[in-house]
Short mmCIF file of C-alpha atoms in Angstrom, two decimals:
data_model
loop_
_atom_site.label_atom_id
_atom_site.label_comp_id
_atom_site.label_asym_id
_atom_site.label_seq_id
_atom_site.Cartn_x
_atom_site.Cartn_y
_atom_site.Cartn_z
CA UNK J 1152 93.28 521.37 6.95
CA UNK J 1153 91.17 519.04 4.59
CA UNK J 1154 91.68 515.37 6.04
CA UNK J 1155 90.11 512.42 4.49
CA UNK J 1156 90.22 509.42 6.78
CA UNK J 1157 89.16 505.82 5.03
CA UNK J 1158 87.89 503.76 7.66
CA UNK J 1159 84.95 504.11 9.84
CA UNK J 1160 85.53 501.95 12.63
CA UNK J 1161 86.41 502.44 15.92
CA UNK J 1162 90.36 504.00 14.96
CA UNK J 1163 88.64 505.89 12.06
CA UNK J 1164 85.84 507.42 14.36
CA UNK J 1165 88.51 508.57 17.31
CA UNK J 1166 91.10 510.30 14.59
CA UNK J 1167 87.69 512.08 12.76
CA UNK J 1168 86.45 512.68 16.08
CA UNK J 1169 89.86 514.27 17.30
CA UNK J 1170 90.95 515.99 14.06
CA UNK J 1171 87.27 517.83 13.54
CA UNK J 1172 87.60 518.65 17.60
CA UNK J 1173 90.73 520.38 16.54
CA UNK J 1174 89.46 522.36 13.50
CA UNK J 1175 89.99 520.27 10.27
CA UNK J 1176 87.64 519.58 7.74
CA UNK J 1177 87.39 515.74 8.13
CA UNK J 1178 84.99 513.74 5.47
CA UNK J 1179 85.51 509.81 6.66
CA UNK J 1180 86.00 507.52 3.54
CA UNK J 1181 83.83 504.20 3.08
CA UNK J 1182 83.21 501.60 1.09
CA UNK J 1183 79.39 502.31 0.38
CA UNK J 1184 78.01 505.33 1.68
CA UNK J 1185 74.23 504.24 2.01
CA UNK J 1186 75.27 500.79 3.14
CA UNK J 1187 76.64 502.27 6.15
CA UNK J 1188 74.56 504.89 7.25
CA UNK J 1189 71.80 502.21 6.96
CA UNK J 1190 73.17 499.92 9.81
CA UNK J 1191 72.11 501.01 13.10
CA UNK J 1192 72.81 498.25 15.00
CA UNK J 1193 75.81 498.14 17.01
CA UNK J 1194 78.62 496.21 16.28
CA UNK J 1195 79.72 493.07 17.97
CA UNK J 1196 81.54 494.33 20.59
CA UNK J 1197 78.11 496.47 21.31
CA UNK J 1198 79.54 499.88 20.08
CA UNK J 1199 77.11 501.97 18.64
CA UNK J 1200 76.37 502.17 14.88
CA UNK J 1201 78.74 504.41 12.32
CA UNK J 1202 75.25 506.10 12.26
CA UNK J 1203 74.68 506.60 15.84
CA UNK J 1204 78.55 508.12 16.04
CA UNK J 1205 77.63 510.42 13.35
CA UNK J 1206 74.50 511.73 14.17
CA UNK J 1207 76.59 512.97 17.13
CA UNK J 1208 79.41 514.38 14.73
CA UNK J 1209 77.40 516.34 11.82
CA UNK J 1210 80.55 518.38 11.01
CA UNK J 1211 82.31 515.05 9.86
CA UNK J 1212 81.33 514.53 6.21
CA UNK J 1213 81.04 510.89 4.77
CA UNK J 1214 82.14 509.48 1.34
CA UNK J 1215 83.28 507.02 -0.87
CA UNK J 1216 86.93 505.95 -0.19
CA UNK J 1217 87.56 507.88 -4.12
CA UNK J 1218 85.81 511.04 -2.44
CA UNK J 1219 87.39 511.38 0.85
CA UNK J 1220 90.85 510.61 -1.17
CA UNK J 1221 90.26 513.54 -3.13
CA UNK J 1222 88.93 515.42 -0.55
CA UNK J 1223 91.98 515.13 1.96
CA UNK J 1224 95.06 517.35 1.29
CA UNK J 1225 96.02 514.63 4.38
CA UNK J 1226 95.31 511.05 4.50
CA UNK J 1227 94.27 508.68 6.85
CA UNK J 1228 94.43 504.68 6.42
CA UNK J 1229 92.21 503.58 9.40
CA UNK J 1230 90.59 500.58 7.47
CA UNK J 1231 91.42 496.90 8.73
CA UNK J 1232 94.51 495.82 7.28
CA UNK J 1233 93.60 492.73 5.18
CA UNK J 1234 91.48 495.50 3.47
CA UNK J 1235 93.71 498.48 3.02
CA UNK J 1236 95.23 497.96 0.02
CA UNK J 1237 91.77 497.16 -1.80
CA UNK J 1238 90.15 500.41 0.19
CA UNK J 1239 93.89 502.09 -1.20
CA UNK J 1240 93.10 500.95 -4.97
CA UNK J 1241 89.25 501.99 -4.70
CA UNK J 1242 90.33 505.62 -3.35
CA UNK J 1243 92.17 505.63 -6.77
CA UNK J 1244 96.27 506.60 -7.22
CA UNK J 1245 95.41 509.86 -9.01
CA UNK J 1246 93.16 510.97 -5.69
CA UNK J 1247 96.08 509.68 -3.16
CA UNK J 1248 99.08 510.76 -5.40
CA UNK J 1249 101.96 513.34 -3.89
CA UNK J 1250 99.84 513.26 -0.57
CA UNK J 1251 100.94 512.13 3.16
CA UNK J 1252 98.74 509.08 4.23
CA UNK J 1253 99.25 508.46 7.90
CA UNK J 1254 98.74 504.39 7.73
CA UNK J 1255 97.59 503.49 11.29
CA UNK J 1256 96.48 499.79 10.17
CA UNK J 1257 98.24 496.39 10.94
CA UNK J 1258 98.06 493.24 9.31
CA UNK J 1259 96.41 491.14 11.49
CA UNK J 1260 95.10 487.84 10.57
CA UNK J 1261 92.04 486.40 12.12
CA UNK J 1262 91.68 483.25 10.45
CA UNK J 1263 92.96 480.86 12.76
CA UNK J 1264 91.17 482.77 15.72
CA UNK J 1265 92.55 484.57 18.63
CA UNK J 1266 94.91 485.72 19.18
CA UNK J 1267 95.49 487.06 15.64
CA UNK J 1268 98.56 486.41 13.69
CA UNK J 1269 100.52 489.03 11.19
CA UNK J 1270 99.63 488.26 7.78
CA UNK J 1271 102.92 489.69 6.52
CA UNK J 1272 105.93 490.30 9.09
CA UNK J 1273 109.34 490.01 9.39
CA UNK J 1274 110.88 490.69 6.04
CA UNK J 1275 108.18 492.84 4.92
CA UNK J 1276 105.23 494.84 6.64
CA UNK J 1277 101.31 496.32 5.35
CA UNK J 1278 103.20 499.62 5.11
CA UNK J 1279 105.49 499.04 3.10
CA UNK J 1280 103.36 496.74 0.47
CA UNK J 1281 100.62 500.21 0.54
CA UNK J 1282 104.31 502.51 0.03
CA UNK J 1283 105.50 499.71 -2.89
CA UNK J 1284 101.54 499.46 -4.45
CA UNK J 1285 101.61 503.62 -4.12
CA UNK J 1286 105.07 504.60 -5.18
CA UNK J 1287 104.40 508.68 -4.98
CA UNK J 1288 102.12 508.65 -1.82
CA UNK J 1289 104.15 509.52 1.18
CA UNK J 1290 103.56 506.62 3.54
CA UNK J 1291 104.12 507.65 7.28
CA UNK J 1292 103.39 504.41 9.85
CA UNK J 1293 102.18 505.61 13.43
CA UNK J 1294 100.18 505.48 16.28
CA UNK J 1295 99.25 501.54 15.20
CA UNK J 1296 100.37 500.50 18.64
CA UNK J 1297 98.10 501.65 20.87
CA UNK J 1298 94.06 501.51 21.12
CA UNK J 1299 91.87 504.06 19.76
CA UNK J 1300 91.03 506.02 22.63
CA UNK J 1301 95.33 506.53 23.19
CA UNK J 1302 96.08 507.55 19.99
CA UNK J 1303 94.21 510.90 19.88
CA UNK J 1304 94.64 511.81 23.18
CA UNK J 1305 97.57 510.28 25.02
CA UNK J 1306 97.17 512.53 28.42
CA UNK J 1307 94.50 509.37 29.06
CA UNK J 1308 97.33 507.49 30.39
CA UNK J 1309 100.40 508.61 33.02
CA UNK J 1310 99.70 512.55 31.92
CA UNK J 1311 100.85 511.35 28.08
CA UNK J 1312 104.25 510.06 29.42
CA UNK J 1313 104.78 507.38 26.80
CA UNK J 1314 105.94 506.58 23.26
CA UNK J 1315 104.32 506.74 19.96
CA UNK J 1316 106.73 505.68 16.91
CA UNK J 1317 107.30 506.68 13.61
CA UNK J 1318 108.41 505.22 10.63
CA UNK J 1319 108.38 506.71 6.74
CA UNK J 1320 110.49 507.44 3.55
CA UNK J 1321 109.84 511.55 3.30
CA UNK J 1322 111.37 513.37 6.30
CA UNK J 1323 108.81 516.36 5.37
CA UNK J 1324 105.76 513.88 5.90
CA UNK J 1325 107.41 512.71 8.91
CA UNK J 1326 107.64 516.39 10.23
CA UNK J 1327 104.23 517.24 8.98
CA UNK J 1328 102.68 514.02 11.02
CA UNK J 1329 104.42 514.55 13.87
CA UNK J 1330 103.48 518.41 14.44
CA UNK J 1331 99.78 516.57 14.16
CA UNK J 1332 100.87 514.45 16.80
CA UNK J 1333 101.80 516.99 19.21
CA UNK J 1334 98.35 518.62 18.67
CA UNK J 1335 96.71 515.23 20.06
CA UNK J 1336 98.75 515.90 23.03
CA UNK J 1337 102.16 513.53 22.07
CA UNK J 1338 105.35 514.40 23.33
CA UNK J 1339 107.09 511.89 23.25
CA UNK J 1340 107.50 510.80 19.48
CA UNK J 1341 110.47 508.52 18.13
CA UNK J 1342 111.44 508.39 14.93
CA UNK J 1343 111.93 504.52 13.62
CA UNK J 1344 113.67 505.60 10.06
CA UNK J 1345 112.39 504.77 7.56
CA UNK J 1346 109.20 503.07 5.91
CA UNK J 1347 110.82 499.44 6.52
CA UNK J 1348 111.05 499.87 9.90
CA UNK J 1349 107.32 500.06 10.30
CA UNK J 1350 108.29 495.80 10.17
CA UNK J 1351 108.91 496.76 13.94
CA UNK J 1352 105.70 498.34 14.86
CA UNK J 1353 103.70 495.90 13.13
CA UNK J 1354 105.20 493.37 15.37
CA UNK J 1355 104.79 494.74 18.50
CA UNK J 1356 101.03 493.64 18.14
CA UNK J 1357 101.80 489.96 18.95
CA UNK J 1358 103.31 491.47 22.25
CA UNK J 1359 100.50 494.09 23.23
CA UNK J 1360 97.89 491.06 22.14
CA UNK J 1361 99.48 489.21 25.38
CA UNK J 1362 99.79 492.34 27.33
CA UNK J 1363 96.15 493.64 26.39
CA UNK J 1364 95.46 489.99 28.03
CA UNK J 1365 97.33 489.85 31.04
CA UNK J 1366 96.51 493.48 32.45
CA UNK J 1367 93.12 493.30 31.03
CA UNK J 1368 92.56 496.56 29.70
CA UNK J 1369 93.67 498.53 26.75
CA UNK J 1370 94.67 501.36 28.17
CA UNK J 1371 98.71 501.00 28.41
CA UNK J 1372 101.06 501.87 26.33
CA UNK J 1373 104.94 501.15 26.10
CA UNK J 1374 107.26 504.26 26.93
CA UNK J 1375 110.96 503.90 25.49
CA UNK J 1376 112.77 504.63 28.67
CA UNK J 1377 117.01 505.87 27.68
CA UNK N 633 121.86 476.96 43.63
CA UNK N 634 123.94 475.10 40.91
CA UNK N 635 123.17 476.98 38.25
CA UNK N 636 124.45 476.15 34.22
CA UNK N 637 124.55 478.98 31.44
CA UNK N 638 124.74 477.94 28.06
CA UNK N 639 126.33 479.63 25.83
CA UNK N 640 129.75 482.21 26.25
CA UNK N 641 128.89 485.38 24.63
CA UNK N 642 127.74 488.80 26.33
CA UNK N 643 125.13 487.59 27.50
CA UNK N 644 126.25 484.20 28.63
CA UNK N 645 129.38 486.01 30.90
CA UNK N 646 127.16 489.13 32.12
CA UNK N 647 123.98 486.21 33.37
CA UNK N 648 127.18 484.02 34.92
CA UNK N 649 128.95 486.77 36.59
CA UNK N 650 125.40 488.00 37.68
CA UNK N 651 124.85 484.65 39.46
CA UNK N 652 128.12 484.03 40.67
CA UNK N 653 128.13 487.43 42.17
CA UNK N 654 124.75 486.58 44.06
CA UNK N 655 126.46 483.72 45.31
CA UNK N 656 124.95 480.70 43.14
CA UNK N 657 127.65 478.04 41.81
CA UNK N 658 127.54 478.32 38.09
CA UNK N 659 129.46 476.73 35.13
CA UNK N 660 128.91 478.21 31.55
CA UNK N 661 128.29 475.45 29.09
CA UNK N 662 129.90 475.90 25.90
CA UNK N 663 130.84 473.31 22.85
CA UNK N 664 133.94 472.98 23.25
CA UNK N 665 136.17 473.71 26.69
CA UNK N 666 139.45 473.95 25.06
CA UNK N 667 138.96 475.96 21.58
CA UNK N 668 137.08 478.10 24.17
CA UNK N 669 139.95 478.42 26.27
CA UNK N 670 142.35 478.99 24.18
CA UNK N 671 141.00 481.81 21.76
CA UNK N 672 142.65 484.95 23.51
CA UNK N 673 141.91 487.42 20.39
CA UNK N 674 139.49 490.31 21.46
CA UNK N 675 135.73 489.18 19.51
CA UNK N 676 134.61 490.87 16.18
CA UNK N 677 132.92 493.61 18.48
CA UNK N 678 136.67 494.65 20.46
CA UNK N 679 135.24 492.77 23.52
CA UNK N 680 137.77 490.59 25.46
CA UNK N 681 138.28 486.89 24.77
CA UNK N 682 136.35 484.46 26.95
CA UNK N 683 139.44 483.38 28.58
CA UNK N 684 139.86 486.74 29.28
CA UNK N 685 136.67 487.39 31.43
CA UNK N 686 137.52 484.28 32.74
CA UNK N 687 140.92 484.80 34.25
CA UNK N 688 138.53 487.78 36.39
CA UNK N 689 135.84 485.12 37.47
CA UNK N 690 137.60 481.80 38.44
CA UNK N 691 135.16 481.05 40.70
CA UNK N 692 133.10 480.66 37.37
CA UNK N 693 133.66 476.90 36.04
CA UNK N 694 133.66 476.01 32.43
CA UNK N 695 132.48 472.82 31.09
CA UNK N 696 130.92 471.09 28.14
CA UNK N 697 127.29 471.68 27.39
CA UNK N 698 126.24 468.28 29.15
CA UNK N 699 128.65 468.90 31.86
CA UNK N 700 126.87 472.59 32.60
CA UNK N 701 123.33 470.76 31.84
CA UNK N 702 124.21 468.19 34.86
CA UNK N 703 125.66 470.36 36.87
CA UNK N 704 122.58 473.10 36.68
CA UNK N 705 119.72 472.87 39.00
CA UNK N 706 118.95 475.71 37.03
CA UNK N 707 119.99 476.18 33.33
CA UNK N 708 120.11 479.45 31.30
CA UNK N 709 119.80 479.54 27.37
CA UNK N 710 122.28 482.19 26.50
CA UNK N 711 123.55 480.73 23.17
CA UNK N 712 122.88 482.32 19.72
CA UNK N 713 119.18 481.46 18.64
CA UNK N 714 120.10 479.90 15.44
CA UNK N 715 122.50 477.48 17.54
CA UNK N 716 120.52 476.73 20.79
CA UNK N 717 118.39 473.78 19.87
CA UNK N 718 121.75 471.87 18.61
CA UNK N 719 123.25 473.09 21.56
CA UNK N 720 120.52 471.68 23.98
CA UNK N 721 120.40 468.67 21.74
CA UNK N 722 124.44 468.56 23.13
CA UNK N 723 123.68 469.24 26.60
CA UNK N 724 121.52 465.87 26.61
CA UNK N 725 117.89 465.56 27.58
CA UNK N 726 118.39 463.45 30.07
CA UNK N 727 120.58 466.43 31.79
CA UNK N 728 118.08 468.45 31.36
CA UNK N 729 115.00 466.69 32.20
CA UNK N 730 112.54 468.40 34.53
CA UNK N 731 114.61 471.47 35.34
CA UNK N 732 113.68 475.19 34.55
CA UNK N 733 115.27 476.33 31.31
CA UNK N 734 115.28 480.31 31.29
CA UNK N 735 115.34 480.87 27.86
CA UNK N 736 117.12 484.73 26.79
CA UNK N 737 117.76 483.23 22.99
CA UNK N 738 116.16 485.23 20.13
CA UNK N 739 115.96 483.85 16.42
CA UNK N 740 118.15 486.20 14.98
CA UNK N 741 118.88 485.87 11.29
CA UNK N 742 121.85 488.04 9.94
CA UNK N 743 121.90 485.71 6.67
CA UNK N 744 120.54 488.51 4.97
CA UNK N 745 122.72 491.02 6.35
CA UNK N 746 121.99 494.01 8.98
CA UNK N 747 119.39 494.45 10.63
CA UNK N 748 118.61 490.89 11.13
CA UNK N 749 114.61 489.21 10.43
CA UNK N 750 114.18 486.78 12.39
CA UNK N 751 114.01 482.81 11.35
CA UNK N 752 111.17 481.24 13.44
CA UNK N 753 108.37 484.29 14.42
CA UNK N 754 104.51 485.18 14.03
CA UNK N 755 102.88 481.40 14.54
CA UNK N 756 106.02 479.74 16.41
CA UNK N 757 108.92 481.11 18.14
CA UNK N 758 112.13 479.68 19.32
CA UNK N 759 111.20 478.95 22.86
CA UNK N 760 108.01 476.73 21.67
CA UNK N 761 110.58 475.15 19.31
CA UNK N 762 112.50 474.28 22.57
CA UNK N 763 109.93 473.54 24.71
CA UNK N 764 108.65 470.97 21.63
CA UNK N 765 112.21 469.41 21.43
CA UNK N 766 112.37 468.95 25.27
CA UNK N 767 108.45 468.44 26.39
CA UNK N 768 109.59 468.31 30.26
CA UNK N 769 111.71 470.68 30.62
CA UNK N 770 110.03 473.75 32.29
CA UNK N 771 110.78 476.45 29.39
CA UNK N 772 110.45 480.32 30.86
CA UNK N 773 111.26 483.13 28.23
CA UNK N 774 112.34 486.12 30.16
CA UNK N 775 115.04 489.01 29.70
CA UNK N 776 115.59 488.27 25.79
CA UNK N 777 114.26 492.24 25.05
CA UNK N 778 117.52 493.91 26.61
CA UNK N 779 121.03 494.30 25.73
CA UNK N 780 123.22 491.94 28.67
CA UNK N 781 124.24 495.26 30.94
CA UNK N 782 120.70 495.99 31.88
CA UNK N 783 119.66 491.93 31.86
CA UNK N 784 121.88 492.02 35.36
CA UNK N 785 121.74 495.30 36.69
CA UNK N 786 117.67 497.21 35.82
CA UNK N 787 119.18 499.75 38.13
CA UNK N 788 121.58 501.24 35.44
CA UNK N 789 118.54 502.53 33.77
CA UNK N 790 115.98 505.02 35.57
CA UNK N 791 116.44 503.61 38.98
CA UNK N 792 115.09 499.99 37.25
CA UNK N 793 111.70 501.67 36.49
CA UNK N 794 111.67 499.44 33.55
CA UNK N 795 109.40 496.12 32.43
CA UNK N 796 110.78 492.40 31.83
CA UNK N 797 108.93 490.04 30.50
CA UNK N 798 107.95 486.34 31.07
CA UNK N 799 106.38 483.28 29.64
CA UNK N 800 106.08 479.52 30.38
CA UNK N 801 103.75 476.67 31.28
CA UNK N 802 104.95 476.15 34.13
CA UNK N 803 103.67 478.62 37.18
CA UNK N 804 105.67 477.18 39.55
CA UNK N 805 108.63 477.59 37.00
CA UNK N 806 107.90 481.63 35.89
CA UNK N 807 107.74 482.08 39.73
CA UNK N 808 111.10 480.91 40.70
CA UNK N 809 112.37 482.97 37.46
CA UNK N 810 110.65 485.84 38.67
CA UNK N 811 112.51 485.66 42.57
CA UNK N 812 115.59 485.21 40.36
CA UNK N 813 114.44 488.60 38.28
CA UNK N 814 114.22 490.48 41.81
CA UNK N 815 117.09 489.51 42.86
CA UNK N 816 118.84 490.86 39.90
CA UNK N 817 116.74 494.29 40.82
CA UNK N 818 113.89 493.71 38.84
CA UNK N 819 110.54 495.57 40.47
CA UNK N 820 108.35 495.21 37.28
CA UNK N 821 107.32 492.09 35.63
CA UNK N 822 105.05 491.05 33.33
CA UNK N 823 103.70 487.72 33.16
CA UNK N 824 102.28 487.19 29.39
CA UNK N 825 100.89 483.73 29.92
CA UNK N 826 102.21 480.32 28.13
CA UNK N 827 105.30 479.29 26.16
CA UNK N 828 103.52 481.01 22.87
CA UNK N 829 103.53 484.33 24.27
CA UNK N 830 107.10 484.40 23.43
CA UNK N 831 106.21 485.00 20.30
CA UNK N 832 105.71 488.74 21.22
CA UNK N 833 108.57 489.16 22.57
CA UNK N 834 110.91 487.45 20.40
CA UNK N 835 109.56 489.61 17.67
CA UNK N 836 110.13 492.56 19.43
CA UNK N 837 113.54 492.45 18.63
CA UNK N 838 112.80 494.41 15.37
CA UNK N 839 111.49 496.86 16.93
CA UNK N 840 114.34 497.16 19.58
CA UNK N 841 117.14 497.21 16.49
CA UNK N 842 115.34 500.18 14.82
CA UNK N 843 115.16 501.90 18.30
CA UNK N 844 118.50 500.97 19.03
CA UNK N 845 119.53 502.60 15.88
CA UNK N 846 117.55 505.58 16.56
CA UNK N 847 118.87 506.49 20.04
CA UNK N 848 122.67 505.23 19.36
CA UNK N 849 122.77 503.01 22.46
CA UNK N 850 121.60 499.61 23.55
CA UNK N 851 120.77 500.82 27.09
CA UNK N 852 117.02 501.48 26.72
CA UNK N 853 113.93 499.32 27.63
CA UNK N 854 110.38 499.71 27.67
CA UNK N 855 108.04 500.69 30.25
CA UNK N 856 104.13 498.86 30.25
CA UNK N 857 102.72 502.14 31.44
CA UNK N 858 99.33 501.68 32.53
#
């Protein structure tokens, strides 16, 4: 399948990494093209360069946020989330319309320093403002709880015995997303409702923040035990 | 141990009988003894009345929030979150000065209707409210992510293989809490770090309504797999 991803971070680079691994045709959608295949440096955390990761992954194509939009027949939102509705608008409505966008981003505010705040929460969440600003797009919230390396391949941790969520309007999307779940290796999926209930998953960052801090490592997950 | 529960709800009589049944002395705080008393109408849920559940626990006493607050070497918050600072304001600081305050109250807001938002989350929570309003009393948020049944008894759900939370300043405090967590069966417990890291688990709840919803019972909990 044709997937455009817009982000090319850490979260974008695992899910283009994953989905090319697994056969699609993945072009990775950016801001400016030139501007980031001209950065070699790594990144503050000392991951290597967008360009370093790439020259390792020739299959993945790179464009514009308009191009990978239009290239996708799926969508990926893997951009931060204080800039996902701007990387949304510059990927262009027509481009993103009737589509499934999987919207793995949260809202995190970094303003006042760590750890982050939500900069909307409670009675309102980043997916549903991008399912409001995109009326026709088929917003599906997932795998925004875990870190990078978890959400494409979940086997990492306890043989992939633990829970990924998902929230969303279109029960078809839903479906479609989850059977892409299962081919990371996710078995155990649970189904939110719908798009509002993404205020949930959002807010479980606060928690795994403090839990990220007190186990000191990234690599757990939560599994909904019933 | 003396031991004083505020509040007379679920949670309030499953914490008491809990205590009382691991041999502590407790009396359950409420606002008033004798409106308490006499209500004898099932609650808006079909549960029994309060005096009730207390005609099977007489060894349970019932007094006034400042009565409970004096009596407590140890005090539990088990009032409604939109009512527990008013409620601690009745149970007297001077009651309550110095002691360990396990705090189980979430900031529920059902103004709006179902499910609730909550009125105090993202840069604040309820138990920093408290632990503001009452500077030394030794505030530990623990057990507020379950429904009551499993609070008491981890062992009704997958042999306890399940993870509670805590936070406070106070380490001397979240480790007394914690031998009180074991003894209720608890094997896995997760120490976030200060009174803000309630903050992730109060807004949790969300997350545990939508899940609720989705698996049509309140006995689940999560797991920290890692």
């Amino acid at each position: 399948m044709n997937i455009g991803v817009f982000g090319s971070g850490m979260v974008g680079q695992a899910l283009s990494a994953r989905l090319a691994g697994l056969g699609h045709a993945v072009m990775v959608g950016t801001r400016d093209v030139g501007r980031l295949l001209a950065r070699t440096e790594p990144d503050g955390y000392g991951n290597p360069s967008f360009a370093d990761w790439h020259a390792e992954h020739p299959d993945i194509q790179v464009g514009t946020f308009a191009e990978a939009a239009a290239h996708g027949a799926l969508l990926v939102n893997a951009t931060n989330g204080g800039a996902s509705l701007e990387a949304l608008g510059l990927a262009g409505a027509v481009n993103l319309s009737g589509k499934v966008l999987v919207d793995i981003a949260n809202p995190l505010d970094f303003s006042q320093g760590m750890p982050p705040s939500l900069f909307v929460a409670n009675t309102d969440s980043l997916a549903e403002q991008i399912q409001r600003a995109f009326p026709d797009v088929k917003v599906v919230k997932t795998l925004n709880t875990l870190t990078a390396a978890l959400m494409v391949e979940p086997e990492r941790l306890a043989g992939g015995d633990h829970t990924v969520f998902l929230s969303g309007n279109d029960a078809g999307a839903k479906s479609e997303v989850a059977a892409l779940l299962r081919s990371f290796g996710w078995r155990d999926i649970l189904d939110l409702g719908d798009i509002t209930s993404a205020r949930g998953t959002e807010m479980l960052l606060p928690l795994w923040l403090r839990a990220w801090g007190a186990l000191g490592t990234g690599l757990f997950n939560v599994r909904v035990v019933r």
